[in-house]
DNA sequence: ACCTGAACACCGTTCAAGT
DNA sequence: ACCTGAACACCGTTCAAGT
């Protein structure tokens, strides 16, 4: 076949874009070099000319989505801006559930690669604006970042199962809680005691309450 | 070859144990059915008779290691017990860095599978003993659990790179911080401002300070 | 410089056959 | 019931060849 014309020429960006679409549509397993070459109407060699390997492709997809989430303009008090940034990340991971495991994998290959520093920078700037002592900035920002990663990961996990499983949220939570209640009551008394709270909670609201818990701790500790 | 004698008979436990050893020694990529059959001196069919597939094997390995970490006896005030449990999980993930991505993957397949409930139960019991209103238990426990997952994941990522890369911690951190300082100073002012704190921090101590931040928030909020 | 597509090595999984 | 080992489908990656 002849070479591509300018209009449909391959580029790193077009490849990353197609990869994100495949990941969104079918999860992690949806992205293979077969599905990717099919969608881009090309061969594996063409992709390898633009991207060194699959790991880098996944890293680029992750960086792209996280970058977009952090790029939204936020204005308000530092506390409000932290809310907005955290919620942006939370929503991004919910819309792209493959981020859940991908963030872990990316970090395990290069922990201080591109994603972690960008999140630290965005959150940390607002932490420093809270008026707490400079000596606490790093630890405070770490705590927020870790919480955001952890909570977003759990939420993405839920979203992934809901998306691929076809059940709705209420059903899904009911089934999980019912499963606990079937567990040995002697072994899981706490889970049973919070069953009603789990049934009634709102994920985003709870996520923000967690942020507030940490911010309260940060500002309280800063005043000691 | 004849069937195995009783002494070296295969079992789900022996297979899981071997899998953990391979994962510890060579990371996620170190566990394949080839390496596993070789180590157990058997064929793939034998393993499939005891374990339904690789995903279940990884889930069992994860549950085993997390279960051990939560099984240690802890005594003290609720606050101290939360410290001990959190640190136990933190150390387990550091010793088995493959847990970092595995926890994310496991959760994304069945979010309320076996790991999350067990952690919730262990942490939650101590939260309920803190004397805060019952209505806050679920959110408080969630916040702690998410933070622990996130922080342990980051630490495992660091450990993985250190283990496979052969560099030592000081070198590794120096390189990361130097990389930031090479970044556009206009874009990463916060990272530059905390560079010294990063160089001097202790991972475990910082982790516990983060726990304290959240516990402070929990108890402060409980009193409102 | 950019792309094609056959080929390779490797992986998870299956299954007919053995004891 | 428990295990063997060849075979299969699939995947990431390479590379000689084309334009």
Coordinates of C-alpha atoms (C1' of nucleotides) in Angstrom, one line a residue:
Chain A
X1 CA 0.0 0.0 0.0
X2 CA 1.1 3.5 -0.6
X3 CA 2.3 5.8 2.2
X4 CA -0.3 7.6 4.1
X5 CA -1.3 11.1 3.0
X6 CA -0.8 14.0 5.3
X7 CA -4.4 13.9 6.6
X8 CA -4.3 10.5 8.1
X9 CA -0.6 10.4 8.9
X10 CA 0.3 8.6 12.1
X11 CA 1.8 10.5 15.0
X12 CA 2.5 9.8 18.6
X13 CA -0.5 11.8 19.6
X14 CA -3.0 10.0 17.3
X15 CA -1.7 6.7 18.6
X16 CA -2.0 7.7 22.2
X17 CA -5.5 9.0 21.5
X18 CA -6.6 5.8 19.9
X19 CA -5.1 3.8 22.8
X20 CA -7.1 5.9 25.3
X21 CA -10.3 5.2 23.4
X22 CA -9.6 1.5 23.4
X23 CA -8.8 1.5 27.1
X24 CA -12.0 3.4 27.9
X25 CA -14.1 1.1 25.8
X26 CA -12.9 -2.3 26.8
X27 CA -10.6 -1.8 29.8
X28 CA -7.0 -2.8 30.0
X29 CA -7.5 -6.0 28.1
X30 CA -9.0 -3.9 25.2
X31 CA -5.6 -2.5 24.2
X32 CA -3.4 -4.8 22.2
X33 CA -1.2 -4.1 19.2
X34 CA -3.8 -6.1 17.2
X35 CA -6.7 -3.9 18.1
X36 CA -4.6 -0.8 17.9
X37 CA -3.2 -1.5 14.4
X38 CA -6.7 -2.5 13.2
X39 CA -8.2 0.8 14.5
X40 CA -5.4 2.8 13.0
X41 CA -5.4 0.8 9.8
X42 CA -1.7 0.1 9.9
X43 CA 0.8 -2.5 11.0
X44 CA 2.8 -2.9 14.2
X45 CA 6.0 -1.6 12.7
X46 CA 4.3 1.8 12.0
X47 CA 3.4 2.1 15.7
X48 CA 6.8 1.1 16.8
X49 CA 8.3 3.9 14.7
X50 CA 6.4 6.4 16.9
X51 CA 6.4 4.7 20.3
X52 CA 9.2 2.6 21.8
X53 CA 7.0 -0.1 23.4
X54 CA 3.7 -0.8 25.0
X55 CA 4.8 0.4 28.5
X56 CA 5.6 3.8 27.1
X57 CA 2.3 3.9 25.3
X58 CA 0.5 3.3 28.6
X59 CA 2.6 5.8 30.4
X60 CA 1.8 8.4 27.7
X61 CA -1.9 7.6 27.9
X62 CA -1.8 8.0 31.7
X63 CA 0.1 11.2 31.6
X64 CA -2.2 12.6 29.0
X65 CA -5.4 12.0 31.0
X66 CA -3.9 13.1 34.3
X67 CA -2.5 16.2 32.6
X68 CA -5.9 17.2 31.4
X69 CA -7.4 16.7 34.8
X70 CA -4.8 19.0 36.4
X71 CA -5.1 21.6 33.7
X72 CA -8.5 22.8 34.6
X73 CA -8.6 26.3 35.9
X74 CA -9.5 26.5 39.6
X75 CA -10.0 29.7 41.6
X76 CA -11.0 30.2 45.2
X77 CA -9.4 29.8 48.6
X78 CA -6.5 27.2 48.8
X79 CA -8.9 24.9 50.6
X80 CA -11.5 25.2 47.8
X81 CA -8.8 24.8 45.1
X82 CA -7.6 21.6 46.7
X83 CA -11.2 20.3 46.7
X84 CA -11.5 21.1 43.0
X85 CA -8.2 19.5 42.0
X86 CA -8.9 16.4 44.0
X87 CA -12.3 16.1 42.6
X88 CA -10.9 16.5 39.1
X89 CA -8.5 13.6 39.6
X90 CA -11.3 11.6 41.2
X91 CA -13.6 12.1 38.2
X92 CA -10.8 11.5 35.7
X93 CA -10.0 8.1 37.3
X94 CA -13.7 7.3 37.3
X95 CA -14.1 8.1 33.6
X96 CA -10.9 6.1 32.8
X97 CA -11.0 3.2 35.2
X98 CA -7.9 1.6 33.7
X99 CA -6.0 4.5 35.4
X100 CA -6.5 2.6 38.7
X101 CA -4.0 -0.1 38.1
X102 CA -2.1 2.0 35.6
X103 CA -1.1 4.6 38.1
X104 CA 0.2 1.9 40.4
X105 CA 2.2 0.2 37.5
X106 CA 3.6 3.5 36.3
X107 CA 4.7 4.4 39.7
X108 CA 6.3 1.0 40.2
X109 CA 8.4 1.5 37.1
X110 CA 9.5 5.1 37.7
X111 CA 8.0 6.3 41.0
X112 CA 8.9 9.9 40.4
X113 CA 8.1 9.8 36.7
X114 CA 5.8 12.4 35.3
X115 CA 2.6 11.9 37.1
X116 CA 3.5 12.1 40.8
X117 CA 5.5 15.3 40.4
X118 CA 2.7 17.1 38.6
X119 CA 0.2 16.1 41.2
X120 CA 2.6 17.1 44.0
X121 CA 3.1 20.5 42.4
X122 CA -0.6 21.2 41.9
X123 CA -1.6 20.2 45.4
X124 CA 1.5 21.4 47.1
X125 CA 1.1 25.0 45.9
X126 CA -2.3 25.2 47.6
X127 CA -0.9 23.5 50.7
X128 CA 1.8 26.2 51.0
X129 CA -0.9 28.8 50.6
X130 CA -2.8 27.5 53.7
X131 CA -0.5 29.3 56.0
X132 CA 1.0 26.3 57.7
X133 CA 4.7 26.1 58.6
X134 CA 7.0 25.4 55.6
X135 CA 8.5 22.4 57.5
X136 CA 5.1 20.6 57.2
X137 CA 4.5 21.2 53.5
X138 CA 6.0 18.0 52.1
X139 CA 4.4 15.7 54.6
X140 CA 1.0 17.4 54.2
X141 CA 1.2 17.3 50.5
X142 CA 2.2 13.6 50.6
X143 CA -0.7 12.7 52.8
X144 CA -3.2 14.4 50.5
X145 CA -1.6 12.8 47.4
X146 CA -1.6 9.4 48.9
X147 CA -5.2 9.7 50.0
X148 CA -6.2 10.9 46.5
X149 CA -4.5 8.0 44.8
X150 CA -5.9 5.5 47.2
X151 CA -9.5 6.8 47.1
X152 CA -9.5 7.3 43.3
X153 CA -8.1 3.8 42.9
X154 CA -10.9 2.3 44.9
X155 CA -13.5 4.3 43.0
X156 CA -12.1 3.4 39.7
X157 CA -12.2 -0.2 40.7
X158 CA -15.9 0.2 41.5
X159 CA -16.5 2.0 38.2
X160 CA -14.7 -0.7 36.2
X161 CA -16.8 -3.5 37.7
X162 CA -20.0 -1.5 37.2
X163 CA -19.1 -0.7 33.6
X164 CA -18.1 -4.2 32.6
X165 CA -20.6 -6.0 34.8
X166 CA -23.7 -4.2 33.8
X167 CA -25.2 -4.0 37.3
X168 CA -26.1 -0.6 38.8
X169 CA -24.6 1.0 41.8
X170 CA -27.3 0.3 44.3
X171 CA -27.4 -3.4 43.4
X172 CA -23.7 -3.6 43.5
X173 CA -23.4 -2.1 47.0
X174 CA -26.3 -4.1 48.3
X175 CA -24.7 -7.3 47.1
X176 CA -21.4 -6.4 48.8
X177 CA -23.0 -5.5 52.1
X178 CA -25.2 -8.6 52.0
X179 CA -22.1 -10.6 51.5
X180 CA -20.6 -9.2 54.7
X181 CA -23.7 -9.9 56.6
X182 CA -23.4 -13.4 55.5
X183 CA -19.9 -13.5 56.9
X184 CA -19.1 -14.9 60.3
X185 CA -20.5 -12.1 62.5
X186 CA -17.9 -12.9 65.1
X187 CA -15.1 -12.1 62.7
X188 CA -16.6 -9.0 61.0
X189 CA -18.5 -7.0 63.7
X190 CA -17.3 -3.6 62.5
X191 CA -18.3 -4.2 58.8
X192 CA -21.8 -5.2 60.0
X193 CA -22.0 -2.1 62.2
X194 CA -21.4 0.3 59.3
X195 CA -23.5 -1.6 56.7
X196 CA -26.2 1.1 56.7
X197 CA -23.7 3.9 56.3
X198 CA -22.2 2.1 53.3
X199 CA -25.6 1.7 51.7
X200 CA -26.4 5.4 52.1
X201 CA -23.1 7.1 51.3
X202 CA -22.3 9.2 48.3
X203 CA -18.9 8.4 46.8
X204 CA -17.9 12.0 45.8
X205 CA -19.2 13.5 49.0
X206 CA -17.3 10.9 51.1
X207 CA -14.2 11.5 49.1
X208 CA -14.3 15.3 49.9
X209 CA -15.0 14.6 53.5
X210 CA -11.8 12.6 53.6
X211 CA -10.0 15.6 52.1
X212 CA -11.4 17.8 54.8
X213 CA -10.3 15.4 57.5
X214 CA -6.7 15.6 56.2
X215 CA -6.9 19.4 55.8
X216 CA -8.2 19.7 59.3
X217 CA -5.3 17.7 60.6
X218 CA -2.9 19.7 58.6
X219 CA -4.1 23.1 59.8
X220 CA -4.5 21.8 63.4
X221 CA -1.0 20.4 63.4
X222 CA 0.4 23.6 61.9
X223 CA -0.9 25.6 64.8
X224 CA 0.8 23.5 67.5
Chain B
X1 CA 6.8 -40.0 35.3
X2 CA 5.1 -41.6 38.2
X3 CA 2.7 -39.7 40.4
X4 CA 4.2 -37.7 43.2
X5 CA 4.7 -39.2 46.6
X6 CA 3.0 -37.6 49.6
X7 CA 5.9 -35.6 50.7
X8 CA 6.2 -33.5 47.5
X9 CA 2.6 -33.5 46.6
X10 CA 1.3 -30.3 45.0
X11 CA -1.3 -28.3 46.9
X12 CA -2.9 -24.9 46.4
X13 CA -0.8 -23.7 49.4
X14 CA 2.5 -24.9 48.0
X15 CA 1.7 -23.3 44.7
X16 CA 0.8 -20.0 46.2
X17 CA 4.0 -20.1 48.3
X18 CA 6.2 -20.8 45.3
X19 CA 4.4 -17.9 43.4
X20 CA 5.1 -15.5 46.3
X21 CA 8.8 -16.5 46.2
X22 CA 9.0 -15.9 42.5
X23 CA 7.3 -12.6 42.8
X24 CA 9.5 -11.5 45.6
X25 CA 12.7 -12.5 43.8
X26 CA 12.0 -11.2 40.3
X27 CA 8.9 -8.9 40.5
X28 CA 5.7 -9.4 38.6
X29 CA 7.5 -10.5 35.4
X30 CA 9.2 -13.2 37.4
X31 CA 6.0 -15.2 37.8
X32 CA 5.0 -17.2 34.7
X33 CA 3.7 -20.7 34.3
X34 CA 7.0 -21.6 32.9
X35 CA 9.0 -20.5 35.9
X36 CA 6.4 -21.9 38.2
X37 CA 6.3 -25.3 36.7
X38 CA 10.1 -25.4 36.6
X39 CA 10.4 -24.6 40.3
X40 CA 7.7 -27.1 41.3
X41 CA 9.1 -29.7 38.9
X42 CA 5.7 -30.3 37.2
X43 CA 3.6 -29.4 34.2
X44 CA 1.0 -26.6 33.7
X45 CA -1.8 -29.1 33.9
X46 CA -0.9 -30.0 37.4
X47 CA -1.1 -26.4 38.5
X48 CA -4.4 -25.9 36.8
X49 CA -5.8 -28.8 38.7
X50 CA -5.3 -26.8 41.9
X51 CA -5.7 -23.2 40.8
X52 CA -8.3 -22.0 38.2
X53 CA -6.1 -19.4 36.5
X54 CA -3.3 -17.0 36.9
X55 CA -5.5 -14.2 38.2
X56 CA -6.7 -16.3 41.1
X57 CA -3.2 -17.3 41.8
X58 CA -2.2 -13.7 42.1
X59 CA -5.3 -13.0 44.2
X60 CA -4.4 -15.8 46.6
X61 CA -0.8 -14.6 46.9
X62 CA -2.0 -11.1 47.7
X63 CA -4.6 -12.3 50.2
X64 CA -2.0 -14.5 51.9
X65 CA 0.6 -11.7 52.4
X66 CA -2.0 -9.1 53.5
X67 CA -3.6 -11.7 55.8
X68 CA -0.2 -12.3 57.5
X69 CA 0.3 -8.6 57.9
X70 CA -3.1 -8.1 59.6
X71 CA -2.7 -11.2 61.8
X72 CA 0.0 -9.8 64.0
X73 CA -1.1 -9.1 67.6
X74 CA -1.3 -5.5 68.5
X75 CA -2.1 -4.0 71.9
X76 CA -2.3 -0.5 73.1
X77 CA -4.6 2.5 72.7
X78 CA -6.7 2.5 69.6
X79 CA -4.5 5.2 68.2
X80 CA -1.4 3.1 68.8
X81 CA -3.0 0.0 67.4
X82 CA -3.9 1.9 64.2
X83 CA -0.2 2.9 64.0
X84 CA 0.9 -0.7 64.4
X85 CA -1.6 -2.1 61.8
X86 CA -0.8 0.6 59.3
X87 CA 2.9 0.1 59.7
X88 CA 2.5 -3.6 59.3
X89 CA 0.8 -3.1 56.0
X90 CA 3.3 -0.6 55.0
X91 CA 6.2 -3.0 55.7
X92 CA 4.4 -5.9 54.0
X93 CA 4.1 -3.9 50.8
X94 CA 7.7 -2.8 51.0
X95 CA 8.8 -6.4 51.4
X96 CA 6.6 -7.6 48.5
X97 CA 6.7 -4.6 46.1
X98 CA 4.6 -6.5 43.6
X99 CA 1.7 -5.9 46.0
X100 CA 1.7 -2.3 44.8
X101 CA 0.1 -2.9 41.4
X102 CA -1.5 -6.1 42.5
X103 CA -3.7 -4.4 45.1
X104 CA -4.9 -2.1 42.4
X105 CA -5.6 -4.9 40.0
X106 CA -7.3 -7.1 42.6
X107 CA -9.6 -4.3 43.6
X108 CA -10.4 -3.5 40.0
X109 CA -11.6 -7.1 39.5
X110 CA -13.6 -7.4 42.7
X111 CA -13.4 -4.1 44.6
X112 CA -14.9 -5.6 47.8
X113 CA -13.1 -8.9 47.4
X114 CA -11.2 -10.3 50.3
X115 CA -8.5 -7.7 50.9
X116 CA -10.4 -4.5 51.4
X117 CA -13.0 -5.9 53.8
X118 CA -10.3 -7.3 56.0
X119 CA -8.4 -4.1 56.2
X120 CA -11.6 -2.2 56.8
X121 CA -12.5 -4.5 59.7
X122 CA -9.1 -4.3 61.3
X123 CA -8.8 -0.5 61.1
X124 CA -12.4 0.2 61.7
X125 CA -12.6 -1.6 65.0
X126 CA -9.9 0.8 66.3
X127 CA -11.7 3.8 64.8
X128 CA -14.9 2.9 66.6
X129 CA -12.8 2.7 69.8
X130 CA -11.6 6.2 69.4
X131 CA -14.8 7.5 70.9
X132 CA -16.0 9.5 67.8
X133 CA -19.7 9.5 66.8
X134 CA -20.8 6.3 65.1
X135 CA -22.0 8.3 62.0
X136 CA -18.4 9.1 61.2
X137 CA -17.0 5.6 61.4
X138 CA -17.3 4.6 57.8
X139 CA -15.9 7.8 56.3
X140 CA -13.1 7.9 58.9
X141 CA -12.1 4.3 58.2
X142 CA -12.3 4.9 54.4
X143 CA -9.9 7.8 54.7
X144 CA -7.4 5.8 56.7
X145 CA -7.6 2.8 54.4
X146 CA -7.3 5.0 51.2
X147 CA -4.3 6.8 52.7
X148 CA -2.6 3.5 53.6
X149 CA -3.2 2.0 50.2
X150 CA -1.9 5.1 48.5
X151 CA 1.2 5.6 50.7
X152 CA 2.1 1.9 50.7
X153 CA 1.8 1.8 46.9
X154 CA 4.1 4.7 46.5
X155 CA 6.6 3.1 48.9
X156 CA 6.4 -0.2 47.2
X157 CA 7.1 1.5 43.9
X158 CA 10.2 3.0 45.4
X159 CA 11.3 -0.3 46.9
X160 CA 10.7 -2.1 43.6
X161 CA 12.9 0.3 41.7
X162 CA 15.6 0.2 44.4
X163 CA 15.6 -3.6 44.4
X164 CA 15.8 -4.1 40.7
X165 CA 17.8 -1.0 39.9
X166 CA 20.7 -1.7 42.3
X167 CA 21.0 1.9 43.4
X168 CA 20.7 2.9 47.1
X169 CA 18.0 5.2 48.6
X170 CA 20.1 8.3 49.0
X171 CA 21.3 8.2 45.4
X172 CA 17.8 7.5 44.2
X173 CA 16.3 10.4 46.0
X174 CA 19.1 12.7 45.0
X175 CA 18.6 11.8 41.4
X176 CA 14.9 12.5 41.6
X177 CA 15.3 15.8 43.3
X178 CA 18.1 16.9 41.0
X179 CA 15.7 16.1 38.1
X180 CA 13.1 18.5 39.5
X181 CA 15.7 21.2 39.9
X182 CA 16.5 20.7 36.3
X183 CA 12.9 21.3 35.4
X184 CA 11.6 24.6 34.4
X185 CA 11.6 26.5 37.7
X186 CA 8.7 28.6 36.6
X187 CA 6.6 25.4 36.3
X188 CA 7.6 23.6 39.4
X189 CA 8.3 26.2 42.2
X190 CA 6.7 24.1 44.9
X191 CA 8.7 21.0 44.1
X192 CA 11.9 23.1 44.3
X193 CA 10.8 24.6 47.6
X194 CA 10.5 21.2 49.3
X195 CA 13.6 19.6 47.8
X196 CA 15.5 19.7 51.1
X197 CA 12.6 18.2 53.0
X198 CA 12.5 15.4 50.5
X199 CA 16.2 14.7 50.8
X200 CA 16.0 14.5 54.6
X201 CA 12.7 12.7 55.2
X202 CA 12.3 9.2 56.6
X203 CA 9.7 7.2 54.8
X204 CA 8.2 5.3 57.7
X205 CA 8.2 8.3 60.0
X206 CA 6.5 10.4 57.3
X207 CA 3.9 7.7 56.8
X208 CA 3.0 7.7 60.5
X209 CA 2.8 11.5 60.5
X210 CA 0.3 11.2 57.7
X211 CA -1.8 8.7 59.8
X212 CA -1.7 11.2 62.7
X213 CA -2.9 14.0 60.4
X214 CA -5.9 11.9 59.6
X215 CA -6.5 10.8 63.1
X216 CA -6.3 14.4 64.3
X217 CA -8.9 15.3 61.7
X218 CA -11.1 12.5 62.7
X219 CA -11.1 13.3 66.4
X220 CA -11.4 17.0 65.8
X221 CA -14.3 16.5 63.5
X222 CA -15.9 14.1 65.9
X223 CA -16.0 16.9 68.5
X224 CA -17.8 19.4 66.4
Chain C
dA1 C1' 11.6 9.6 7.0
dC2 C1' 7.8 6.7 7.4
dC3 C1' 5.3 2.6 6.7
dT4 C1' 4.3 -2.7 5.5
dG5 C1' 3.5 -7.3 7.1
dA6 C1' 5.6 -11.7 7.8
dA7 C1' 8.0 -13.9 11.3
dC8 C1' 9.7 -14.9 16.2
dA9 C1' 9.8 -15.8 21.0
dC10 C1' 7.0 -16.1 24.8
dC11 C1' 2.8 -16.5 27.5
dG12 C1' -1.7 -18.4 29.6
dT13 C1' -4.6 -22.2 28.9
dT14 C1' -6.6 -26.7 27.3
dC15 C1' -7.0 -31.5 27.0
dA16 C1' -6.3 -36.3 25.7
dA17 C1' -3.7 -39.5 27.9
dG18 C1' -1.6 -41.7 31.8
dT19 C1' -1.4 -43.7 36.8
Chain D
dA1 C1' -8.0 -38.1 42.2
dC2 C1' -4.0 -36.2 40.6
dC3 C1' -0.5 -35.4 37.2
dT4 C1' 2.0 -35.3 32.4
dG5 C1' 3.3 -32.7 28.4
dA6 C1' 2.2 -31.7 23.7
dA7 C1' -0.5 -28.4 21.4
dC8 C1' -3.2 -23.9 20.6
dA9 C1' -4.4 -19.1 20.4
dC10 C1' -2.7 -14.9 21.5
dC11 C1' 0.5 -11.3 22.6
dG12 C1' 4.6 -7.8 22.2
dT13 C1' 8.3 -7.0 19.4
dT14 C1' 11.7 -7.3 15.4
dC15 C1' 13.3 -6.5 10.9
dA16 C1' 14.0 -6.9 5.9
dA17 C1' 11.8 -4.7 2.5
dG18 C1' 9.2 -1.1 0.3
dT19 C1' 8.2 4.1 -1.0

